[in-house]
Amino acid sequence: VASGYEHKAYLAANSAPKESTETPSEVDGEEPETSAVPEPSAVDETEEIRVIHYDALCAEFAARVLEDSSDMKQAIATCESALTRVDETSTRRISAMLARLQASSGNTAEVTVENDVVAQVAALIPRITKGDAKDGGEMLTRAIRLLRPEGAGVVGDVEIWARLGQAGLAIQSFGSAIECCEQASVLSKAPEQSASRQSWYWSGVAACAYGNSIVGLLRPARQDESAQNALKQKAFEQFVEAANYGRRAQRSDIVCHAAKCFWNAGTSFMASASARQVLVKPLVAILEAARATKVRDYKFLQSAYLLLFDCLADVSAWEQGAKQVDAAFKVLPSNEHKPLWEYKVMFLSSVGKSVDEDIDIISEYEPEMQAKIWAVLAAQATVPFDAIRAHRKAIDVLKNKPSVRVEYMADFAEWLHTSSGQPASDAEDILLSAVDVLLALDGAQRDDDAPIETTFGTKQTCSAIRVFLMMSKISGDNDERTDRLLMAQQYA
């Protein structure tokens, strides 16, 4: 009931609250739902439309003081009245609610809960992230001591330790946050009866906070690259663990949050083929959890799959690549498939599977994407006839894109000369055709009425240099070779 009054007070504080983004709940482990306002008669249809998730309201109005709100005062009174009449679990939740209400109303008084340490800590948590970080750090230390008194056993469950870990991360007290998250991890793995989905949820929250706290320990100015990479890989382990907990709890929000934290921590590994191999195992595990929980952030999933495909292609893991690309096509909607086709053709053709049934689908894409896919198929072909056919298809689809077509003609000529066993004259014929295209583009560049598509820019200049150098290499006549080298030099 108090939650409903508080929600109503927050709504009244702004006539048009912004829509929230989907983030893991920091208030409880239940699925997000709209709080019910206690007085239905006071809520009109317009206000109900404006009701959004409570966590988003708290985030949006974190700095707002609502001391003049009668609803806020009624919420505080409701909590104070209920504290003496509810069970232990409810006492903890209501005491945390009361502390949050008092902080929102500008009251710094501490919530006192007799004979319940966990409830006292629950009431402290909202105050840790309010105000000065130093004061917050002192309150965090105090909360840890309450839950783990000297000479006594540990008090509290996974949820309270996970919340403390999140609070420590919020005030950048990374050491204390890691300490809390480690305790949550110990409790989540205790050999007791099977944990509930809510417990798995909070275990995932703790693991995410643990990983982000490790990332917070990075000091590029004082740590060498190997030390930073070691910390990042320890963080990866926590993000994978968080995704697995989210999978057990069937919470896509935790899985998606863990996946994005992993991505942000792993960007420095993405630049080179050797460094990318560190990402393969955790990325596979996270994507499996995303599939199992039906994560719906398709743009992010597309990027994650493309990264995985690059990692697998780096080490020629064709079988695994074929398996993963098939999974990606099942998970992602058809409008997100376009950049995946290049990899599907590469992986399937590399394991000897035919792509003829699928290849017709690419005709729906723009010519440059079609050419790219045909070029991949040509590179993976084991039969010369198939390679020649794919190269010619790549060139043909670009008939209206001459500035791009030249590069594919040069690729075809290079393959004919070095790998096909065909006469050198075949490659030379292709290169002469490329020269005709280049000269037409160069001439159109000097024509004021030429369309924009015929612009002869840096890319076309590089193509011209490449074509003339290849022609000089193929030529058997010294004078002709010299002429072609001079042409290449002119464009250079």
PDB file of C-alpha atoms in Angstrom, residues 338-339 341-342 362 365-374:
ATOM      1  CA  LYS A 338      21.592  -9.317 -44.046  1.00  0.00           C
ATOM      2  CA  PRO A 339      25.078  -8.998 -42.501  1.00  0.00           C
ATOM      3  CA  TRP A 341      24.803 -14.029 -45.048  1.00  0.00           C
ATOM      4  CA  GLU A 342      28.478 -13.484 -45.777  1.00  0.00           C
ATOM      5  CA  ILE A 362      20.325 -12.660 -51.341  1.00  0.00           C
ATOM      6  CA  TYR A 365      19.672  -7.253 -50.962  1.00  0.00           C
ATOM      7  CA  GLU A 366      21.493  -4.303 -52.511  1.00  0.00           C
ATOM      8  CA  PRO A 367      24.127  -5.126 -55.178  1.00  0.00           C
ATOM      9  CA  GLU A 368      27.166  -4.461 -52.983  1.00  0.00           C
ATOM     10  CA  MET A 369      25.979  -6.926 -50.342  1.00  0.00           C
ATOM     11  CA  GLN A 370      25.239  -9.521 -53.034  1.00  0.00           C
ATOM     12  CA  ALA A 371      28.717  -9.053 -54.512  1.00  0.00           C
ATOM     13  CA  LYS A 372      30.313  -9.455 -51.095  1.00  0.00           C
ATOM     14  CA  ILE A 373      28.502 -12.741 -50.510  1.00  0.00           C
ATOM     15  CA  TRP A 374      29.428 -14.074 -53.967  1.00  0.00           C
TER      16      TRP A 374
END
